[in-house]
Coordinates of N, CA and C and ligand atoms in Angstrom, one line a residue:
M23 N 13.4 15.0 -12.8 CA 14.2 14.3 -13.9 C 14.3 15.1 -15.2
Q24 N 13.3 16.1 -15.3 CA 13.4 16.8 -16.6 C 14.1 18.2 -16.4
D25 N 15.1 18.4 -17.2 CA 15.9 19.6 -17.2 C 15.7 20.2 -18.6
K26 N 15.0 21.4 -18.6 CA 14.6 22.0 -19.9 C 15.8 22.1 -20.9
K27 N 17.0 22.4 -20.3 CA 18.1 22.7 -21.2 C 18.7 21.4 -21.8
K28 N 18.9 20.4 -20.9 CA 19.6 19.2 -21.3 C 18.6 18.1 -21.6
G29 N 17.3 18.3 -21.5 CA 16.4 17.2 -21.8 C 16.3 16.2 -20.7
I30 N 15.8 15.0 -21.0 CA 15.6 14.0 -19.9 C 16.9 13.4 -19.5
N31 N 17.0 13.3 -18.2 CA 18.2 12.6 -17.5 C 17.7 11.3 -17.0
L32 N 17.9 10.3 -17.7 CA 17.3 9.0 -17.3 C 18.1 8.3 -16.3
S33 N 17.4 7.5 -15.5 CA 18.0 6.6 -14.5 C 18.8 5.6 -15.3
E34 N 19.8 4.9 -14.6 CA 20.6 3.9 -15.3 C 19.7 2.8 -15.8
R35 N 18.8 2.4 -14.9 CA 17.8 1.3 -15.3 C 17.1 1.6 -16.6
L36 N 16.5 2.9 -16.7 CA 15.8 3.2 -17.9 C 16.7 3.4 -19.1
Q37 N 18.0 3.8 -18.9 CA 18.9 3.9 -20.0 C 19.2 2.6 -20.6
E38 N 19.4 1.6 -19.7 CA 19.6 0.2 -20.2 C 18.5 -0.3 -21.0
I39 N 17.2 0.0 -20.5 CA 16.0 -0.4 -21.3 C 16.0 0.3 -22.6
A40 N 16.3 1.6 -22.6 CA 16.3 2.4 -23.8 C 17.2 1.8 -24.9
S41 N 18.4 1.2 -24.4 CA 19.4 0.7 -25.4 C 18.8 -0.5 -26.1
F42 N 17.8 -1.1 -25.6 CA 17.2 -2.3 -26.3 C 16.1 -1.9 -27.4
V43 N 15.7 -0.6 -27.3 CA 14.6 -0.2 -28.2 C 15.2 0.0 -29.6
P44 N 14.7 -0.7 -30.7 CA 15.3 -0.6 -32.0 C 15.1 0.8 -32.5
K45 N 16.1 1.3 -33.3 CA 16.1 2.6 -33.9 C 14.8 2.7 -34.8
G46 N 14.1 3.7 -34.7 CA 13.0 3.9 -35.6 C 11.7 3.2 -35.2
A47 N 11.7 2.6 -34.0 CA 10.5 1.9 -33.5 C 9.4 2.8 -33.3
R48 N 8.1 2.3 -33.5 CA 6.9 3.0 -33.1 C 6.5 2.4 -31.8
L49 N 6.8 3.1 -30.7 CA 6.8 2.6 -29.4 C 5.5 2.8 -28.6
L50 N 5.0 1.8 -27.9 CA 4.0 2.0 -26.8 C 4.7 1.7 -25.5
D51 N 4.8 2.7 -24.6 CA 5.3 2.5 -23.3 C 4.2 2.4 -22.3
V52 N 3.9 1.2 -21.8 CA 2.8 1.0 -20.9 C 3.2 1.3 -19.5
G53 N 2.5 2.1 -18.8 CA 2.8 2.5 -17.4 C 4.0 3.5 -17.5
S54 N 3.7 4.5 -18.3 CA 4.8 5.4 -18.7 C 5.2 6.4 -17.6
D55 N 4.3 6.6 -16.6 CA 4.5 7.5 -15.5 C 4.8 8.9 -16.0
H56 N 6.0 9.3 -15.9 CA 6.4 10.7 -16.3 C 6.7 10.8 -17.8
A57 N 6.5 9.7 -18.5 CA 6.9 9.6 -20.0 C 8.4 9.8 -20.2
Y58 N 9.2 9.5 -19.2 CA 10.7 9.7 -19.4 C 11.3 8.9 -20.5
L59 N 10.9 7.6 -20.6 CA 11.5 6.7 -21.6 C 11.2 7.2 -23.0
P60 N 9.9 7.4 -23.4 CA 9.6 7.9 -24.7 C 10.3 9.3 -25.0
L61 N 10.2 10.2 -24.0 CA 10.8 11.5 -24.3 C 12.3 11.4 -24.5
Y62 N 13.0 10.6 -23.8 CA 14.5 10.4 -23.9 C 14.8 9.8 -25.3
L63 N 14.0 8.8 -25.8 CA 14.2 8.2 -27.1 C 13.9 9.2 -28.2
L64 N 12.9 10.0 -28.0 CA 12.6 11.0 -29.1 C 13.6 12.2 -29.1
E65 N 14.0 12.6 -27.9 CA 15.0 13.7 -27.8 C 16.3 13.4 -28.4
N66 N 16.6 12.0 -28.3 CA 17.9 11.6 -28.9 C 17.8 11.1 -30.3
G67 N 16.7 11.3 -30.9 CA 16.5 11.0 -32.3 C 16.5 9.5 -32.6
H68 N 16.2 8.7 -31.5 CA 16.2 7.3 -31.7 C 14.9 6.7 -32.3
I69 N 13.8 7.4 -31.9 CA 12.5 7.0 -32.4 C 11.8 8.3 -32.9
D70 N 10.7 8.2 -33.7 CA 10.0 9.3 -34.2 C 8.6 9.5 -33.6
Y71 N 8.1 8.4 -33.0 CA 6.8 8.4 -32.5 C 6.6 7.4 -31.3
A72 N 5.8 7.9 -30.3 CA 5.5 7.0 -29.2 C 4.2 7.3 -28.6
I73 N 3.6 6.3 -28.0 CA 2.4 6.4 -27.1 C 2.9 6.2 -25.7
A74 N 2.6 7.1 -24.8 CA 2.8 6.9 -23.4 C 1.5 6.5 -22.8
G75 N 1.3 5.3 -22.4 CA 0.1 4.8 -21.8 C 0.1 4.8 -20.3
E76 N -0.9 5.3 -19.6 CA -0.9 5.4 -18.2 C -2.3 5.1 -17.7
V77 N -2.4 4.3 -16.6 CA -3.8 4.0 -16.1 C -4.2 5.0 -15.0
A78 N -3.2 5.6 -14.3 CA -3.5 6.4 -13.2 C -3.4 7.9 -13.5
K79 N -4.4 8.6 -13.0 CA -4.5 10.0 -13.4 C -3.3 10.9 -13.1
G80 N -2.7 10.7 -11.9 CA -1.6 11.5 -11.4 C -0.4 11.4 -12.4
P81 N 0.1 10.1 -12.6 CA 1.2 9.9 -13.5 C 0.9 10.3 -14.9
Y82 N -0.4 10.1 -15.3 CA -0.8 10.5 -16.7 C -0.7 12.1 -16.8
S83 N -1.1 12.8 -15.8 CA -1.0 14.3 -15.8 C 0.5 14.7 -15.9
S84 N 1.4 14.0 -15.1 CA 2.8 14.3 -15.2 C 3.4 14.1 -16.6
A85 N 2.9 13.0 -17.2 CA 3.4 12.7 -18.5 C 2.9 13.8 -19.5
V86 N 1.7 14.2 -19.4 CA 1.1 15.2 -20.3 C 2.0 16.5 -20.1
E87 N 2.3 16.8 -18.9 CA 3.0 18.1 -18.6 C 4.4 18.0 -19.2
N88 N 5.1 16.9 -18.9 CA 6.5 16.7 -19.4 C 6.6 16.7 -21.0
V89 N 5.6 16.1 -21.6 CA 5.6 16.1 -23.1 C 5.4 17.5 -23.6
G90 N 4.4 18.2 -22.9 CA 4.2 19.6 -23.3 C 5.4 20.5 -23.1
Q91 N 6.1 20.3 -22.0 CA 7.3 21.1 -21.7 C 8.4 20.8 -22.7
A92 N 8.4 19.6 -23.2 CA 9.5 19.2 -24.2 C 9.1 19.6 -25.6
S93 N 7.9 20.2 -25.7 CA 7.3 20.5 -27.0 C 7.3 19.3 -28.0
L94 N 6.9 18.2 -27.4 CA 6.9 17.0 -28.2 C 5.5 16.4 -28.3
S95 N 4.4 17.2 -28.1 CA 3.1 16.7 -28.1 C 2.6 16.1 -29.5
E96 N 3.3 16.6 -30.5 CA 2.9 16.0 -31.8 C 3.5 14.6 -32.1
R97 N 4.5 14.3 -31.3 CA 5.2 13.0 -31.5 C 5.0 12.0 -30.4
V98 N 4.4 12.5 -29.3 CA 4.1 11.5 -28.2 C 2.6 11.7 -27.8
D99 N 1.8 10.7 -28.0 CA 0.5 10.7 -27.6 C 0.4 10.1 -26.2
V100 N 0.0 10.9 -25.2 CA -0.2 10.4 -23.9 C -1.6 10.0 -23.7
R101 N -1.8 8.7 -23.4 CA -3.2 8.2 -23.3 C -3.5 7.6 -21.9
L102 N -4.7 8.0 -21.4 CA -5.1 7.4 -20.1 C -5.8 6.1 -20.4
A103 N -5.1 5.0 -20.2 CA -5.7 3.7 -20.6 C -5.1 2.6 -19.8
D104 N -5.8 1.5 -19.7 CA -5.4 0.3 -19.0 C -4.6 -0.6 -19.9
G105 N -3.3 -0.8 -19.7 CA -2.5 -1.7 -20.4 C -2.5 -1.5 -21.9
L106 N -2.8 -2.6 -22.7 CA -2.7 -2.5 -24.1 C -3.9 -1.8 -24.8
A107 N -4.9 -1.4 -24.0 CA -6.0 -0.6 -24.5 C -5.5 0.8 -25.0
A108 N -4.3 1.1 -24.7 CA -3.7 2.4 -25.1 C -3.5 2.5 -26.6
F109 N -3.5 1.3 -27.3 CA -3.2 1.4 -28.8 C -4.2 0.6 -29.6
T110 N -4.3 1.0 -30.9 CA -5.1 0.2 -31.9 C -4.2 -0.1 -33.1
A111 N -4.7 -0.9 -34.0 CA -4.0 -1.2 -35.2 C -3.5 0.0 -35.9
A112 N -4.4 1.0 -36.0 CA -4.1 2.2 -36.7 C -2.8 2.9 -36.2
D113 N -2.4 2.7 -35.0 CA -1.2 3.4 -34.5 C 0.1 2.8 -35.0
K114 N 0.0 1.6 -35.6 CA 1.2 0.9 -36.2 C 2.3 0.7 -35.2
I115 N 1.9 0.4 -33.9 CA 2.9 0.2 -32.9 C 3.7 -1.1 -33.2
D116 N 5.0 -1.1 -33.1 CA 5.7 -2.4 -33.4 C 6.6 -2.8 -32.2
V117 N 6.7 -1.9 -31.2 CA 7.5 -2.3 -30.0 C 6.7 -1.8 -28.8
I118 N 6.7 -2.7 -27.8 CA 6.0 -2.3 -26.5 C 7.0 -2.5 -25.4
T119 N 7.1 -1.4 -24.6 CA 7.9 -1.5 -23.3 C 7.0 -1.6 -22.2
I120 N 7.2 -2.4 -21.2 CA 6.5 -2.4 -19.9 C 7.5 -2.6 -18.9
C121 N 7.7 -1.6 -18.0 CA 8.8 -1.6 -17.1 C 8.4 -1.1 -15.7
G122 N 9.2 -1.6 -14.7 CA 9.1 -1.0 -13.4 C 7.8 -1.4 -12.7
M123 N 7.3 -2.6 -13.0 CA 6.2 -3.1 -12.2 C 6.4 -4.6 -12.0
G124 N 5.5 -5.2 -11.2 CA 5.7 -6.6 -10.9 C 5.5 -7.5 -12.2
G125 N 6.2 -8.6 -12.2 CA 6.1 -9.5 -13.3 C 4.7 -10.1 -13.5
R126 N 4.0 -10.3 -12.3 CA 2.6 -10.9 -12.4 C 1.7 -9.9 -13.0
L127 N 1.8 -8.6 -12.7 CA 1.0 -7.6 -13.3 C 1.2 -7.4 -14.8
M128 N 2.5 -7.6 -15.1 CA 2.9 -7.5 -16.6 C 2.2 -8.6 -17.3
A129 N 2.2 -9.8 -16.7 CA 1.6 -11.0 -17.4 C 0.1 -10.7 -17.5
E130 N -0.5 -10.1 -16.5 CA -1.9 -9.8 -16.6 C -2.3 -8.8 -17.7
I131 N -1.4 -7.8 -17.8 CA -1.6 -6.8 -18.8 C -1.5 -7.4 -20.2
L132 N -0.5 -8.3 -20.4 CA -0.3 -8.9 -21.7 C -1.5 -9.9 -22.0
E133 N -1.9 -10.6 -20.9 CA -3.0 -11.5 -21.1 C -4.3 -10.8 -21.5
A134 N -4.6 -9.7 -20.9 CA -5.8 -8.9 -21.1 C -5.8 -8.4 -22.6
G135 N -4.6 -8.1 -23.1 CA -4.5 -7.4 -24.4 C -3.9 -8.4 -25.5
K136 N -3.9 -9.7 -25.2 CA -3.2 -10.6 -26.1 C -3.7 -10.6 -27.5
A137 N -4.9 -10.3 -27.7 CA -5.5 -10.3 -29.1 C -4.7 -9.3 -30.0
K138 N -4.2 -8.3 -29.4 CA -3.5 -7.3 -30.2 C -2.0 -7.5 -30.4
L139 N -1.5 -8.5 -29.7 CA 0.0 -8.7 -29.7 C 0.5 -9.2 -31.0
S140 N -0.4 -9.8 -31.9 CA 0.1 -10.2 -33.2 C 0.5 -9.0 -34.1
L141 N 0.1 -7.8 -33.6 CA 0.5 -6.6 -34.4 C 1.9 -6.1 -34.1
V142 N 2.5 -6.7 -33.0 CA 3.7 -6.1 -32.4 C 4.9 -7.0 -32.7
K143 N 6.0 -6.4 -33.0 CA 7.2 -7.2 -33.3 C 8.0 -7.6 -32.0
Q144 N 8.0 -6.7 -31.1 CA 8.9 -6.9 -29.9 C 8.4 -6.4 -28.6
L145 N 8.6 -7.2 -27.6 CA 8.3 -6.7 -26.2 C 9.6 -6.5 -25.5
I146 N 9.7 -5.4 -24.8 CA 10.8 -5.2 -23.9 C 10.3 -5.0 -22.5
L147 N 10.6 -5.9 -21.6 CA 10.0 -6.0 -20.3 C 11.0 -5.9 -19.2
Q148 N 10.7 -5.1 -18.2 CA 11.6 -5.0 -17.0 C 10.7 -5.2 -15.8
P149 N 10.6 -6.5 -15.4 CA 9.8 -6.8 -14.2 C 10.6 -6.5 -12.9
N150 N 9.9 -6.0 -11.9 CA 10.6 -5.8 -10.6 C 10.7 -7.0 -9.7
N151 N 9.9 -8.0 -10.1 CA 9.8 -9.3 -9.3 C 9.0 -10.3 -10.1
C152 N 8.9 -11.5 -9.6 CA 8.1 -12.6 -10.3 C 8.5 -12.7 -11.7
E153 N 9.8 -12.7 -12.0 CA 10.3 -12.8 -13.4 C 9.9 -14.2 -14.0
D154 N 9.9 -15.2 -13.1 CA 9.5 -16.6 -13.5 C 8.1 -16.6 -14.1
E155 N 7.2 -15.9 -13.4 CA 5.8 -15.9 -13.8 C 5.6 -15.3 -15.2
L156 N 6.4 -14.2 -15.4 CA 6.4 -13.5 -16.7 C 6.9 -14.4 -17.8
R157 N 8.1 -15.1 -17.5 CA 8.7 -15.9 -18.5 C 7.7 -17.1 -18.9
L158 N 7.0 -17.6 -17.8 CA 6.1 -18.7 -18.1 C 4.9 -18.2 -19.0
W159 N 4.4 -17.0 -18.7 CA 3.4 -16.4 -19.6 C 3.9 -16.3 -21.0
L160 N 5.1 -15.8 -21.2 CA 5.6 -15.7 -22.6 C 5.7 -17.0 -23.3
M161 N 6.2 -18.0 -22.5 CA 6.4 -19.4 -23.1 C 5.0 -19.9 -23.5
A162 N 4.0 -19.8 -22.6 CA 2.7 -20.3 -22.9 C 1.9 -19.6 -23.9
N163 N 2.4 -18.4 -24.3 CA 1.6 -17.6 -25.3 C 2.3 -17.3 -26.6
G164 N 3.2 -18.2 -27.0 CA 3.8 -18.0 -28.3 C 4.9 -16.9 -28.4
F165 N 5.7 -16.8 -27.3 CA 6.8 -15.8 -27.4 C 8.1 -16.5 -27.1
V166 N 9.1 -16.0 -27.7 CA 10.5 -16.5 -27.5 C 11.3 -15.4 -26.9
I167 N 12.1 -15.7 -25.9 CA 13.0 -14.7 -25.4 C 14.2 -14.6 -26.3
T168 N 14.6 -13.4 -26.8 CA 15.7 -13.2 -27.7 C 16.9 -12.6 -27.0
A169 N 16.7 -11.9 -25.9 CA 17.8 -11.3 -25.2 C 17.4 -11.0 -23.8
E170 N 18.4 -11.0 -22.9 CA 18.2 -10.7 -21.5 C 19.4 -9.9 -21.0
K171 N 19.1 -9.1 -20.0 CA 20.3 -8.4 -19.3 C 19.9 -8.2 -17.9
M172 N 20.9 -8.4 -17.0 CA 20.6 -8.0 -15.6 C 21.5 -6.8 -15.3
V173 N 20.8 -5.8 -14.8 CA 21.5 -4.5 -14.5 C 21.3 -4.1 -13.1
T174 N 22.1 -3.1 -12.7 CA 22.0 -2.6 -11.3 C 21.7 -1.1 -11.4
D175 N 21.0 -0.6 -10.4 CA 20.7 0.8 -10.4 C 20.4 1.1 -8.9
K176 N 21.2 2.0 -8.3 CA 21.1 2.3 -6.9 C 21.0 1.0 -6.0
Q177 N 22.0 0.2 -6.3 CA 22.2 -1.1 -5.5 C 21.0 -2.0 -5.6
K178 N 20.1 -1.9 -6.6 CA 19.1 -2.8 -6.8 C 19.4 -3.6 -8.1
Y179 N 18.9 -4.8 -8.2 CA 19.1 -5.6 -9.4 C 17.8 -5.6 -10.2
Y180 N 17.9 -5.5 -11.5 CA 16.7 -5.5 -12.4 C 17.0 -6.4 -13.6
E181 N 16.0 -7.2 -14.1 CA 16.2 -8.0 -15.3 C 15.4 -7.3 -16.4
I182 N 16.1 -7.3 -17.6 CA 15.4 -6.8 -18.8 C 15.2 -8.1 -19.7
I183 N 14.0 -8.2 -20.2 CA 13.7 -9.4 -21.0 C 13.1 -8.9 -22.3
V184 N 13.7 -9.3 -23.4 CA 13.3 -9.0 -24.7 C 12.6 -10.2 -25.4
A185 N 11.4 -10.1 -25.9 CA 10.7 -11.2 -26.5 C 10.1 -10.9 -27.8
E186 N 10.0 -11.9 -28.7 CA 9.4 -11.8 -30.0 C 8.5 -13.0 -30.2
Q187 N 7.6 -13.0 -31.2 CA 6.8 -14.1 -31.4 C 7.6 -15.3 -31.8
G188 N 7.3 -16.5 -31.2 CA 8.0 -17.7 -31.5 C 7.8 -18.7 -30.4
Q189 N 8.5 -19.8 -30.5 CA 8.3 -20.9 -29.5 C 9.6 -21.0 -28.7
M190 N 9.4 -21.4 -27.4 CA 10.6 -21.7 -26.6 C 10.2 -22.7 -25.6
N191 N 11.1 -23.5 -25.1 CA 10.8 -24.5 -24.1 C 11.8 -24.3 -22.9
L192 N 11.3 -23.7 -21.9 CA 12.2 -23.3 -20.8 C 12.1 -24.3 -19.6
S193 N 13.2 -24.6 -19.0 CA 13.3 -25.5 -17.9 C 12.9 -24.7 -16.6
A194 N 12.7 -25.3 -15.5 CA 12.4 -24.6 -14.3 C 13.5 -23.6 -13.9
A195 N 14.8 -24.0 -14.2 CA 15.9 -23.1 -13.9 C 15.9 -21.9 -14.9
D196 N 15.5 -22.2 -16.1 CA 15.4 -21.1 -17.1 C 14.4 -20.1 -16.7
L197 N 13.2 -20.6 -16.2 CA 12.1 -19.7 -15.8 C 12.6 -18.8 -14.6
R198 N 13.3 -19.4 -13.7 CA 13.6 -18.6 -12.5 C 14.8 -17.7 -12.7
F199 N 15.8 -18.2 -13.4 CA 17.1 -17.4 -13.5 C 17.3 -16.7 -14.9
G200 N 16.5 -17.2 -15.9 CA 16.6 -16.6 -17.2 C 17.5 -17.4 -18.1
P201 N 17.0 -17.8 -19.3 CA 17.8 -18.8 -20.1 C 19.1 -18.2 -20.6
F202 N 19.1 -16.9 -20.9 CA 20.4 -16.2 -21.3 C 21.2 -15.9 -20.1
L203 N 20.5 -15.3 -19.1 CA 21.3 -14.8 -17.9 C 22.0 -15.9 -17.3
R204 N 21.4 -17.1 -17.2 CA 22.1 -18.2 -16.4 C 23.3 -18.8 -17.2
Q205 N 23.2 -18.7 -18.6 CA 24.3 -19.2 -19.4 C 25.4 -18.2 -19.4
E206 N 25.1 -16.9 -19.5 CA 26.1 -15.8 -19.5 C 26.9 -15.7 -18.2
L207 N 26.2 -15.9 -17.1 CA 26.8 -15.8 -15.7 C 27.6 -14.6 -15.6
S208 N 27.0 -13.4 -15.9 CA 27.7 -12.1 -15.8 C 28.1 -11.8 -14.4
A209 N 29.0 -10.9 -14.2 CA 29.4 -10.5 -12.8 C 28.2 -10.0 -12.0
V210 N 27.3 -9.2 -12.7 CA 26.1 -8.7 -12.0 C 25.2 -9.8 -11.6
F211 N 25.0 -10.8 -12.5 CA 24.1 -11.9 -12.2 C 24.6 -12.7 -11.0
K212 N 26.0 -12.9 -11.0 CA 26.5 -13.7 -9.9 C 26.4 -12.9 -8.6
A213 N 26.6 -11.6 -8.6 CA 26.5 -10.8 -7.4 C 25.0 -10.8 -6.9
R214 N 24.0 -10.7 -7.8 CA 22.6 -10.7 -7.4 C 22.3 -12.0 -6.7
W215 N 22.7 -13.2 -7.3 CA 22.3 -14.5 -6.7 C 23.2 -14.8 -5.5
Q216 N 24.4 -14.3 -5.4 CA 25.2 -14.5 -4.2 C 24.6 -13.8 -3.0
K217 N 24.0 -12.6 -3.3 CA 23.3 -11.9 -2.3 C 22.1 -12.7 -1.8
E218 N 21.4 -13.2 -2.7 CA 20.2 -14.0 -2.3 C 20.6 -15.3 -1.6
L219 N 21.7 -15.9 -2.0 CA 22.2 -17.1 -1.3 C 22.6 -16.7 0.1
S220 N 23.2 -15.6 0.4 CA 23.6 -15.2 1.7 C 22.4 -15.0 2.6
K221 N 21.4 -14.4 2.0 CA 20.1 -14.2 2.8 C 19.5 -15.5 3.2
L222 N 19.5 -16.5 2.2 CA 18.8 -17.8 2.5 C 19.6 -18.5 3.5
E223 N 21.0 -18.4 3.4 CA 21.8 -19.2 4.4 C 21.6 -18.6 5.8
Q224 N 21.5 -17.3 5.9 CA 21.2 -16.6 7.2 C 19.8 -17.1 7.7
A225 N 18.9 -17.2 6.8 CA 17.5 -17.6 7.2 C 17.5 -19.0 7.7
L226 N 18.3 -19.8 7.0 CA 18.3 -21.3 7.3 C 18.7 -21.6 8.8
V227 N 19.8 -20.8 9.2 CA 20.3 -21.1 10.6 C 19.3 -20.7 11.7
K228 N 18.4 -19.9 11.3 CA 17.4 -19.4 12.3 C 16.1 -20.3 12.3
I229 N 16.0 -21.2 11.4 CA 14.8 -22.1 11.4 C 15.1 -23.2 12.4
P230 N 14.2 -23.4 13.4 CA 14.4 -24.5 14.3 C 14.5 -25.9 13.7
E231 N 15.3 -26.7 14.2 CA 15.6 -28.1 13.6 C 14.3 -28.9 13.6
T232 N 13.3 -28.5 14.5 CA 12.0 -29.3 14.5 C 11.2 -28.9 13.2
N233 N 11.4 -27.8 12.6 CA 10.7 -27.4 11.5 C 11.3 -27.9 10.2
E234 N 11.2 -29.2 10.0 CA 12.0 -29.8 8.9 C 11.5 -29.3 7.5
E235 N 10.2 -29.1 7.4 CA 9.6 -28.7 6.2 C 10.1 -27.4 5.7
A236 N 10.2 -26.4 6.6 CA 10.7 -25.1 6.3 C 12.2 -25.2 5.9
Q237 N 12.9 -26.0 6.7 CA 14.4 -26.2 6.4 C 14.6 -26.8 5.0
L238 N 13.8 -27.8 4.7 CA 14.0 -28.4 3.3 C 13.6 -27.4 2.2
A239 N 12.6 -26.6 2.4 CA 12.2 -25.6 1.4 C 13.4 -24.6 1.1
V240 N 14.0 -24.1 2.2 CA 15.1 -23.2 2.1 C 16.3 -23.9 1.5
K241 N 16.6 -25.1 1.9 CA 17.7 -25.9 1.4 C 17.6 -26.1 -0.1
A242 N 16.3 -26.4 -0.6 CA 16.1 -26.6 -2.0 C 16.4 -25.3 -2.8
K243 N 16.0 -24.2 -2.2 CA 16.3 -22.9 -2.9 C 17.8 -22.6 -3.0
I244 N 18.5 -22.9 -1.9 CA 20.0 -22.8 -1.8 C 20.6 -23.6 -2.9
S245 N 20.2 -24.9 -2.9 CA 20.8 -25.8 -3.9 C 20.6 -25.3 -5.3
Q246 N 19.4 -24.8 -5.6 CA 19.1 -24.4 -7.0 C 20.0 -23.2 -7.4
I247 N 20.2 -22.3 -6.4 CA 21.1 -21.2 -6.7 C 22.5 -21.6 -6.9
K248 N 23.0 -22.5 -6.0 CA 24.4 -23.0 -6.1 C 24.6 -23.7 -7.4
E249 N 23.6 -24.5 -7.8 CA 23.8 -25.2 -9.1 C 24.0 -24.2 -10.2
V250 N 23.1 -23.2 -10.2 CA 23.2 -22.2 -11.3 C 24.6 -21.4 -11.3
L251 N 25.1 -21.2 -10.0 CA 26.4 -20.5 -9.9 C 27.6 -21.5 -10.0
H252 N 27.2 -22.8 -10.3 CA 28.3 -23.8 -10.4 C 29.1 -23.9 -9.1
E253 N 28.4 -23.8 -8.0 CA 29.1 -24.0 -6.7 C 28.7 -25.4 -6.1
S254 N 29.5 -25.9 -5.3 CA 29.3 -27.3 -4.7 C 27.9 -27.2 -3.9
T255 N 27.1 -28.3 -4.1 CA 25.9 -28.3 -3.3 C 26.0 -29.5 -2.3
A256 N 27.2 -30.0 -2.1 CA 27.4 -31.2 -1.3 C 26.7 -31.1 0.1
S257 N 26.8 -29.9 0.8 CA 26.3 -29.8 2.1 C 24.8 -29.7 2.2
Y258 N 24.1 -29.6 1.0 CA 22.7 -29.4 1.0 C 22.0 -30.6 0.4
Ligands
SAM13 N1 7.6 2.6 -16.5 C1 8.1 3.6 -15.6 C2 9.5 3.1 -15.1 O1 9.9 2.0 -15.4 O2 10.2 3.9 -14.4 C3 7.2 3.8 -14.4 C4 7.1 2.7 -13.5 S1 5.9 3.0 -12.2 C5 6.6 2.2 -10.9 C6 4.6 1.9 -12.8 C7 3.5 2.7 -13.5 O3 2.7 1.8 -14.2 C8 2.7 3.5 -12.6 O4 2.7 4.9 -13.1 C9 1.3 2.9 -12.7 O5 0.2 3.8 -12.6 C10 1.4 2.3 -14.1 N2 0.5 1.1 -14.4 C11 0.2 0.1 -13.5 N3 -0.7 -0.7 -14.1 C12 -1.0 -0.2 -15.3 C13 -1.9 -0.6 -16.4 N4 -2.6 -1.7 -16.3 N5 -1.9 0.1 -17.5 C14 -1.2 1.2 -17.6 N6 -0.3 1.7 -16.6 C15 -0.2 1.0 -15.5

């Protein structure tokens, strides 16, 4: 991904995430892997300082190497650390990105480091799954979602969730589909849930009629998606 002449060539997913980072932010990227996101933002003059936090030695070493190759060691601190242990108040971090891992793991990382979250203005999160569990954690811990976007990259769908300190009250549908995403009903959102709907409808016909419990569970999921997509739920 790193080309010495042109700098970092980010995936579409990471570019979309980068577009949410406020100009001039002091960024902590948790689970930074190759440090692509901080390096891209620094190389483009979007931010001046970042910490790339990584818990695993291999990805940590890749990050150290990439930061060194980009001659940005003075402006990116690569730290081998678990979650929010990567920063202290002295770092004056105001934005945290956590991307490309499961929503449950993200909630665990935030929970473990929540005493430090009062220092931070904004969280930019891109869970790969269990988005509802992450939204539930945010709601239960004094965060409000301020923006959301569903994006595609290599035929996969990803949700980006931006949160700040505040209160919100989310319904079950908000938790599963996203309060902004389900209101906006973007073409990408519709395509993602149409795909899920087709999978569930195919699964439903394969469930034996005798297994009423399994049938009802799948029918309930189908109805929930159809309601969000404003499709008729009459047959379910
Ligand atoms: N954030 C990058 C992205 O979105 O492309 C990398 C995603 S990679 C799939 C997930 C990274 O998170 C891995 O490098 C993993 O080692 C790291 N990770 C997982 N749990 C972590 C934790 N508790 N603290 C710091 N890093 C963690």
